[in-house]
Coordinates of C-alpha atoms and ligand atoms in Angstrom, one line a residue:
M30 CA -12.8 10.7 16.0
F31 CA -14.1 11.8 12.7
W32 CA -12.4 14.4 10.5
N33 CA -15.5 14.7 8.3
E34 CA -18.3 12.9 10.1
Q35 CA -21.0 13.7 7.6
L36 CA -19.0 12.0 4.7
E37 CA -17.5 9.3 6.8
T38 CA -20.9 8.1 8.1
M39 CA -23.1 8.8 5.1
S40 CA -25.9 6.3 4.3
R41 CA -25.3 4.0 1.4
D42 CA -28.1 5.6 -0.6
E43 CA -26.7 9.1 0.0
M44 CA -23.2 7.9 -1.0
T45 CA -24.5 6.2 -4.2
A46 CA -26.3 9.5 -5.2
L47 CA -23.2 11.6 -4.5
Q48 CA -20.9 9.2 -6.3
G49 CA -23.2 9.0 -9.3
A50 CA -23.4 12.8 -9.7
R51 CA -19.6 13.1 -9.3
L52 CA -19.0 10.3 -11.8
R53 CA -21.1 12.0 -14.4
D54 CA -19.0 15.2 -14.0
A55 CA -15.7 13.3 -14.1
V56 CA -16.6 11.3 -17.2
T57 CA -17.7 14.5 -19.0
R58 CA -14.4 16.3 -18.0
A59 CA -12.2 13.3 -19.0
Y60 CA -14.0 12.9 -22.3
G61 CA -13.7 16.6 -23.0
H62 CA -10.1 17.2 -22.1
V63 CA -8.2 13.9 -22.2
A64 CA -7.7 12.4 -25.7
P65 CA -7.0 8.8 -24.6
Y66 CA -10.2 8.7 -22.7
R67 CA -12.2 10.1 -25.6
A68 CA -10.6 7.5 -27.9
K69 CA -11.4 4.6 -25.5
M70 CA -15.0 5.7 -24.9
K71 CA -15.6 6.1 -28.6
A72 CA -14.2 2.7 -29.3
A73 CA -16.6 1.3 -26.7
G74 CA -19.5 3.2 -28.4
L75 CA -20.0 5.4 -25.4
E76 CA -20.8 9.1 -25.0
P77 CA -20.6 10.9 -21.7
G78 CA -24.4 11.1 -21.6
D79 CA -24.6 7.3 -21.5
I80 CA -23.1 7.3 -18.0
R81 CA -26.2 8.3 -15.9
G82 CA -25.0 7.1 -12.5
L83 CA -23.1 4.5 -10.5
E84 CA -25.0 1.6 -12.2
D85 CA -23.3 2.5 -15.5
L86 CA -19.7 2.4 -14.1
P87 CA -19.0 -1.1 -15.3
R88 CA -19.7 0.0 -18.9
L89 CA -16.6 2.2 -18.9
P90 CA -13.3 0.8 -20.3
F91 CA -10.5 0.2 -17.8
T92 CA -7.4 2.4 -17.6
L93 CA -4.1 0.6 -17.2
K94 CA -0.6 1.6 -16.1
T95 CA 0.4 1.2 -19.8
D96 CA -2.1 4.0 -20.7
L97 CA -0.2 6.3 -18.4
R98 CA 3.1 5.3 -19.7
D99 CA 1.9 5.7 -23.4
S100 CA 0.9 9.3 -22.7
Y101 CA 4.1 10.1 -20.8
P102 CA 4.6 12.7 -19.4
Y103 CA 1.4 14.9 -19.5
G104 CA -0.9 13.2 -22.0
M105 CA -3.5 12.2 -19.3
F106 CA -3.7 15.7 -17.8
A107 CA -7.1 17.3 -18.0
T108 CA -6.0 20.8 -17.1
P109 CA -3.3 23.1 -18.6
L110 CA 0.1 23.0 -16.7
S111 CA -0.6 26.5 -15.5
E112 CA -3.3 25.0 -13.2
V113 CA -0.9 22.3 -11.9
V114 CA 0.9 23.0 -8.6
R115 CA 2.6 19.6 -7.9
I116 CA 4.0 16.7 -9.9
H117 CA 5.0 13.3 -8.5
A118 CA 6.2 10.2 -10.3
S119 CA 6.7 6.6 -9.5
S120 CA 9.3 4.6 -11.3
G121 CA 8.0 1.1 -10.8
T122 CA 10.2 -1.8 -11.8
T123 CA 10.2 -1.5 -15.5
G124 CA 9.9 1.2 -18.2
K125 CA 9.1 4.8 -18.0
Q126 CA 8.0 6.7 -14.9
T127 CA 4.3 7.2 -14.3
V128 CA 3.7 10.9 -13.9
V129 CA 0.9 12.4 -11.9
G130 CA -0.2 16.0 -11.5
Y131 CA -2.2 17.9 -8.9
T132 CA -4.1 21.2 -8.9
K133 CA -4.3 23.2 -5.7
K134 CA -7.7 21.6 -5.1
D135 CA -6.3 18.1 -5.7
V136 CA -3.6 18.7 -3.1
D137 CA -6.3 19.9 -0.6
I138 CA -8.4 16.8 -1.2
W139 CA -5.4 14.5 -0.8
S140 CA -4.5 16.3 2.5
E141 CA -8.1 15.9 3.7
C142 CA -8.0 12.2 2.9
M143 CA -4.7 11.9 4.9
A144 CA -6.2 13.9 7.7
R145 CA -9.2 11.5 7.8
S146 CA -6.8 8.5 7.9
L147 CA -4.8 9.9 10.8
T148 CA -7.7 11.1 12.9
M149 CA -9.5 7.7 12.3
C150 CA -6.8 6.2 14.6
G151 CA -6.7 9.0 17.2
V152 CA -4.1 11.5 15.9
T153 CA -4.7 15.0 17.2
R154 CA -3.1 18.4 17.0
E155 CA -1.3 17.6 20.2
D156 CA 0.8 14.9 18.4
V157 CA 4.3 15.2 17.1
M158 CA 4.4 13.5 13.7
H159 CA 7.7 11.9 12.6
V160 CA 7.5 11.3 8.8
S161 CA 10.2 8.8 7.7
Y162 CA 8.7 8.1 4.3
G163 CA 10.9 9.4 1.5
Y164 CA 10.4 13.0 0.5
G165 CA 10.7 13.5 -3.3
L166 CA 8.9 12.1 -6.3
F167 CA 7.6 9.3 -4.1
T168 CA 4.3 10.5 -2.5
G169 CA 4.9 9.0 0.9
G170 CA 6.8 11.9 2.5
L171 CA 4.9 14.9 1.2
G172 CA 1.6 13.1 1.4
G173 CA 2.1 12.2 5.1
H174 CA 3.5 15.7 5.7
Y175 CA 0.5 17.6 4.4
G176 CA -1.9 15.3 6.3
G177 CA 0.0 16.0 9.5
E178 CA -0.1 19.7 9.0
T179 CA -3.8 19.6 8.1
V180 CA -4.6 17.9 11.4
G181 CA -2.4 20.5 13.1
C182 CA 0.4 18.1 14.3
A183 CA 3.9 19.3 14.8
T184 CA 5.1 17.6 11.6
I185 CA 8.8 16.7 11.3
P186 CA 10.0 16.1 7.7
V187 CA 12.7 13.6 8.6
S188 CA 12.5 11.5 5.4
T189 CA 14.4 8.2 5.1
G190 CA 17.9 7.2 6.1
N191 CA 20.4 7.9 8.8
T192 CA 18.8 5.7 11.3
K193 CA 20.9 7.0 14.2
R194 CA 19.7 10.5 13.6
Q195 CA 16.1 9.2 13.3
L196 CA 16.4 7.8 16.8
Q197 CA 17.9 10.9 18.2
I198 CA 15.1 13.1 16.8
M199 CA 12.4 10.6 18.0
A200 CA 13.8 10.7 21.5
D201 CA 14.7 14.5 21.7
F202 CA 11.7 15.9 19.9
G203 CA 9.2 13.5 21.6
S204 CA 7.8 12.0 18.4
T205 CA 4.4 10.4 19.1
V206 CA 3.3 9.3 15.6
L207 CA 5.6 7.5 13.1
L208 CA 5.0 7.2 9.4
C209 CA 7.3 4.9 7.3
T210 CA 7.2 1.6 5.4
P211 CA 6.7 -1.6 7.6
S212 CA 10.2 -2.7 6.5
Y213 CA 11.8 0.5 7.8
A214 CA 9.7 0.3 11.0
M215 CA 11.3 -3.1 11.6
L216 CA 14.8 -1.7 11.1
L217 CA 14.0 1.3 13.4
G218 CA 12.6 -1.1 16.0
D219 CA 15.8 -3.2 16.0
A220 CA 17.9 0.0 16.3
V221 CA 15.8 1.2 19.2
R222 CA 16.4 -2.1 21.0
A223 CA 20.1 -2.0 20.2
A224 CA 20.4 1.5 21.6
G225 CA 18.4 0.7 24.7
L226 CA 16.0 3.6 23.9
Q227 CA 12.7 1.9 24.5
D228 CA 11.9 3.8 27.7
K229 CA 12.9 7.2 26.2
L230 CA 10.4 7.1 23.3
K231 CA 6.9 8.5 23.4
L232 CA 5.7 6.8 20.2
R233 CA 2.0 5.7 20.4
L234 CA 0.8 5.3 16.8
G235 CA 2.3 4.2 13.5
F236 CA 1.0 4.4 10.0
F237 CA 2.7 1.8 7.8
G238 CA 2.1 1.1 4.1
A239 CA 3.5 1.4 0.6
E240 CA 4.1 -2.4 0.6
P241 CA 2.1 -5.4 1.8
W242 CA 2.7 -6.6 5.4
T243 CA 1.2 -9.4 7.5
E244 CA -0.4 -9.6 10.9
G245 CA 2.8 -11.3 12.1
M246 CA 4.8 -8.2 11.0
R247 CA 2.3 -6.0 12.9
A248 CA 3.0 -7.9 16.1
E249 CA 6.7 -7.6 15.6
I250 CA 6.6 -3.8 14.9
E251 CA 4.3 -3.1 17.9
A252 CA 6.5 -5.0 20.2
R253 CA 9.7 -3.3 19.0
L254 CA 8.4 0.3 18.9
G255 CA 5.8 0.2 21.7
L256 CA 3.0 1.7 19.5
K257 CA -0.2 0.7 17.8
A258 CA 0.5 -0.1 14.1
Y259 CA -2.1 0.7 11.4
D260 CA -2.1 -0.1 7.7
I261 CA -2.2 2.9 5.3
Y262 CA -2.8 2.3 1.6
G263 CA -2.5 4.5 -1.5
L264 CA -0.8 4.9 -4.8
S265 CA 0.5 7.9 -6.7
E266 CA -1.8 7.4 -9.6
I267 CA -4.8 7.9 -7.3
S268 CA -3.2 10.6 -5.2
G269 CA -0.8 9.0 -2.7
P270 CA -1.1 7.6 0.9
G271 CA -4.5 8.0 2.5
V272 CA -6.7 6.5 -0.2
A273 CA -7.6 4.0 2.5
N274 CA -6.7 3.4 6.1
E275 CA -7.4 1.0 9.0
C276 CA -9.5 2.2 11.9
P277 CA -8.9 0.8 15.4
C278 CA -11.3 -2.1 14.7
K279 CA -8.7 -3.4 12.2
T280 CA -11.4 -5.1 10.1
G281 CA -10.2 -3.7 6.8
L282 CA -9.1 -0.3 5.4
H283 CA -11.8 2.4 4.9
V284 CA -11.6 3.8 1.4
Q285 CA -12.3 7.5 1.0
E286 CA -15.0 6.5 -1.5
D287 CA -16.6 9.9 -1.9
H288 CA -13.5 10.7 -3.9
F289 CA -12.4 7.3 -5.1
L290 CA -15.1 4.9 -6.4
T291 CA -14.0 1.4 -5.6
E292 CA -14.6 -1.9 -7.4
V293 CA -13.0 -5.3 -7.2
V294 CA -12.9 -7.2 -10.5
D295 CA -12.2 -10.7 -11.6
P296 CA -8.6 -10.7 -13.1
A297 CA -9.6 -13.1 -15.8
T298 CA -12.9 -11.6 -17.0
G299 CA -12.8 -8.0 -15.7
Q300 CA -16.3 -8.4 -14.3
P301 CA -17.1 -6.7 -10.9
L302 CA -17.1 -9.2 -8.0
P303 CA -19.5 -9.2 -5.0
D304 CA -18.3 -8.3 -1.5
G305 CA -16.0 -10.9 0.1
Q306 CA -14.5 -12.2 -3.2
R307 CA -10.9 -11.4 -3.9
G308 CA -9.8 -9.8 -7.1
E309 CA -8.1 -6.7 -8.6
L310 CA -8.9 -3.4 -7.0
V311 CA -10.1 -0.7 -9.5
F312 CA -10.5 3.0 -8.7
T313 CA -12.3 5.9 -10.4
C314 CA -11.2 9.3 -9.2
V315 CA -14.3 11.5 -9.4
T316 CA -13.0 14.7 -7.9
K317 CA -9.5 15.0 -9.3
E318 CA -9.0 18.0 -11.6
A319 CA -5.5 17.6 -13.0
M320 CA -5.6 13.9 -13.7
P321 CA -9.1 12.2 -13.5
L322 CA -8.7 8.4 -13.6
I323 CA -11.5 6.3 -14.9
R324 CA -11.6 2.6 -13.8
Y325 CA -7.9 2.4 -13.1
N326 CA -6.9 -1.2 -12.4
T327 CA -4.3 -1.1 -9.6
R328 CA -3.5 -4.8 -9.9
D329 CA -3.6 -4.9 -6.1
I330 CA -5.4 -7.9 -4.7
T331 CA -8.1 -7.5 -2.1
S332 CA -11.9 -7.9 -1.4
L333 CA -14.5 -5.3 -0.3
K334 CA -17.1 -5.1 2.6
H335 CA -19.9 -2.6 2.3
E336 CA -21.6 -3.1 5.7
K337 CA -21.2 -0.5 8.4
C338 CA -18.1 -0.8 10.6
A339 CA -18.2 -1.0 14.4
C340 CA -16.4 2.3 14.4
G341 CA -19.5 4.0 13.0
R342 CA -18.0 4.6 9.5
T343 CA -20.0 3.5 6.5
L344 CA -17.1 4.0 4.1
V345 CA -16.5 0.8 2.2
R346 CA -13.6 -1.4 3.6
M347 CA -11.0 -3.1 1.6
D348 CA -9.2 -6.1 3.1
K349 CA -5.5 -5.7 3.9
P350 CA -3.9 -6.0 0.4
T351 CA -1.9 -9.2 0.1
G352 CA 0.1 -8.3 -3.0
R353 CA -0.4 -7.5 -6.7
T354 CA -1.3 -9.8 -9.5
D355 CA 1.9 -8.7 -11.3
D356 CA 4.0 -9.7 -8.1
M357 CA 2.5 -13.2 -8.1
L358 CA 5.1 -15.8 -8.8
I359 CA 4.2 -18.9 -10.8
I360 CA 6.4 -21.6 -9.5
R361 CA 6.0 -25.0 -11.2
G362 CA 2.5 -23.9 -12.2
V363 CA 1.5 -22.9 -8.7
N364 CA 0.6 -19.3 -7.8
V365 CA 2.7 -18.1 -4.9
F366 CA 2.5 -14.7 -3.2
P367 CA 5.5 -13.5 -1.1
S368 CA 3.0 -12.6 1.7
Q369 CA 2.1 -16.3 2.1
I370 CA 5.7 -17.1 2.8
E371 CA 6.1 -14.2 5.2
A372 CA 3.1 -15.4 7.2
V373 CA 4.7 -18.8 7.6
L374 CA 8.1 -17.5 8.6
L375 CA 6.7 -15.1 11.2
G376 CA 5.2 -18.2 13.0
F377 CA 8.8 -19.2 13.9
G378 CA 10.3 -17.4 16.9
E379 CA 13.8 -18.7 16.1
A380 CA 13.7 -16.9 12.7
A381 CA 13.9 -13.2 12.3
P382 CA 11.4 -11.5 10.0
Y383 CA 14.0 -10.9 7.3
Y384 CA 14.0 -13.1 4.3
L385 CA 14.8 -13.3 0.6
I386 CA 12.9 -15.5 -1.9
V387 CA 15.1 -16.7 -4.7
V388 CA 13.4 -18.4 -7.7
D389 CA 15.5 -20.1 -10.4
R390 CA 15.2 -22.7 -13.1
K391 CA 17.4 -25.8 -13.2
D392 CA 17.0 -28.6 -15.8
N393 CA 13.7 -27.0 -17.0
L394 CA 12.3 -27.1 -13.4
D395 CA 11.5 -24.1 -11.3
T396 CA 13.3 -24.0 -7.9
L397 CA 12.4 -22.0 -4.8
E398 CA 14.9 -21.2 -2.2
I399 CA 14.0 -19.1 0.9
Q400 CA 16.9 -17.5 2.8
V401 CA 15.8 -16.8 6.3
E402 CA 17.7 -14.9 9.0
M403 CA 18.0 -16.6 12.3
A404 CA 17.0 -14.5 15.3
E405 CA 20.0 -13.3 17.3
T406 CA 18.7 -14.9 20.4
A407 CA 18.3 -18.3 18.6
F408 CA 21.6 -18.1 16.8
S409 CA 23.4 -21.4 17.0
D410 CA 26.5 -22.9 15.4
E411 CA 25.3 -26.3 16.0
V412 CA 24.7 -27.9 12.6
R413 CA 22.1 -30.3 13.9
A414 CA 20.0 -27.6 15.4
I415 CA 20.2 -25.5 12.3
E416 CA 19.2 -28.5 10.1
E417 CA 16.3 -29.3 12.4
L418 CA 14.9 -25.7 12.2
E419 CA 15.3 -25.7 8.4
R420 CA 13.4 -28.9 8.2
R421 CA 10.5 -27.6 10.4
I422 CA 10.3 -24.4 8.4
R423 CA 10.4 -26.3 5.1
R424 CA 7.6 -28.6 6.2
E425 CA 5.4 -25.6 7.0
V426 CA 6.2 -23.7 3.8
E427 CA 5.6 -26.8 1.7
S428 CA 2.3 -27.5 3.2
T429 CA 1.1 -23.9 2.8
L430 CA 2.3 -23.5 -0.8
G431 CA 2.0 -27.0 -2.1
I432 CA 5.4 -27.0 -3.7
A433 CA 8.9 -28.0 -2.7
A434 CA 11.1 -25.4 -1.2
K435 CA 14.7 -25.2 0.1
I436 CA 15.2 -23.3 3.3
T437 CA 18.6 -21.8 4.0
L438 CA 19.1 -20.2 7.4
V439 CA 21.5 -17.3 7.3
Q440 CA 23.3 -15.4 10.0
P441 CA 21.7 -12.5 11.9
K442 CA 21.9 -9.2 10.0
S443 CA 23.1 -10.7 6.8
I444 CA 20.0 -9.9 4.7
E445 CA 20.0 -6.3 3.3
R446 CA 17.7 -3.9 5.2
S447 CA 15.3 -1.5 3.5
E448 CA 14.6 2.1 4.2
G449 CA 11.7 2.2 1.7
K450 CA 9.9 -0.5 0.0
A451 CA 11.6 -3.8 0.6
K452 CA 12.8 -6.0 -2.3
R453 CA 12.2 -9.6 -1.1
V454 CA 12.1 -11.5 -4.3
I455 CA 14.9 -12.4 -6.8
D456 CA 13.5 -14.1 -9.8
K457 CA 16.5 -15.3 -11.7
R458 CA 14.3 -16.8 -14.4
T459 CA 13.5 -13.3 -15.6
L460 CA 17.1 -12.0 -15.4
G461 CA 18.5 -12.4 -18.9
Ligands
DLL28 O1 3.3 3.5 -2.1 C1 1.9 5.5 -1.7 C2 2.0 5.3 -0.3 C3 3.0 5.9 0.5 C4 1.1 4.4 0.4 C5 3.0 5.7 1.9 C6 1.1 4.2 1.7 C7 2.1 4.9 2.5 P1 3.3 4.1 -5.1 O2 4.8 4.2 -4.9 O3 2.7 4.6 -6.3 O4 2.6 4.8 -3.9 O5 3.0 2.5 -5.0 C8 1.7 2.1 -4.9 O6 2.2 0.2 -3.5 O7 -0.4 -0.1 -5.9 C9 0.4 -1.2 -3.8 O8 0.9 -2.3 -4.7 C10 1.5 -0.9 -2.9 N1 0.9 -0.5 -1.6 C11 0.7 0.8 -1.1 N2 0.2 0.8 0.1 C12 0.1 -0.5 0.5 C13 -0.4 -1.2 1.6 C14 2.7 4.5 -2.6 N3 -0.8 -0.6 2.7 C15 1.6 0.6 -4.7 N4 -0.4 -2.6 1.5 C16 0.2 0.0 -4.6 C17 0.0 -3.3 0.4 C18 0.5 -1.3 -0.6 N5 0.5 -2.7 -0.6

């Protein structure tokens, strides 16, 4: 089903014309009202009139998270605060919060993008939507909530935490759609099994995002919760969840590109890359009033596909993001993404999909240890069996990553569970 068929199936020529016109407006507004944009454009020798259409997009300077931090809290706003109806913020791992503002129209467009994402996978007004993303400065809860209400679902603002209560609400209120992080979906799935509630639940669809997750994780979540699991992507700087979403074809996430112009650039040169090549994802928000963003480099790693999807949508697809360039670990000179390790671990039925990656340095050499939980069914006290499984996992990890790794199997339920975004890496080299 299409929420906005005309925009979701527009021809490439029509989309390019629409994006070009919106880009011209956005650049004029940003230049006129946001001092840091004006300064950057002047430094690049650009005036708003130089940007005539989409073909001129690559001439514009990038915006980085540091630009948002440097103008903390409101320096990137293009409207007075009297026009702003909502503020969110994301803390990130270091430094000041990144603050984002929304006018009434910005909230409406965000809700429409969420509604397009949900209906893409078959959500209707008959559904009961259980939102277990955190409500607060994080955009997951309220973003999901407004999307559910826009579609007309009975939307339940459960937020995170209190897993027992979550299960009771799911069972008693007849939740059919679940929104939470993939890590929390795993935890909920385990709790459903432990409580023997599988047959009491009516869940049919799940929208999981806010962190990278693999196909292996999708299979685990679908089996535990008895629903179809879809990937939802977004970031607070651009709006929140619903910037892009998988359709049932699961061949990438459709980006709402009439609002968010999408590029993938080479991390080393900043040059735009052709379809299929992986690089950093860059967005330009062309309809946002309170905080227009011009060529914002998300640091998320993906590639694009512009050809029409089997679902009928022409909206550009981004590949499932596998991580961020700033999350990439360099271990003994080799680039390692946590998602590569997760993909290997999920191939082993004896290991549970809970793990912790510990990187350290000993005698000037980087070390990599992966602590992996054993599945409860496979738990054994027999030292030889444990060592044999560790050896098999190590061989597979080492052949995927090309570096030595130590595998330590740990007891079921010993790795800390997450209700929001999981923290799966401890890099002791960066800790004082
Ligand atoms: O995570 C918004 C969101 C909420 C998206 C709920 C989806 C569902 P931030 O806290 O600003 O916003 O974090 C944004 O999270 O740049 C990515 O690195 C990562 N991320 C978000 N969705 C996905 C996804 C929300 N589906 C940052 N796959 C982004 C991989 C994701 N990474």
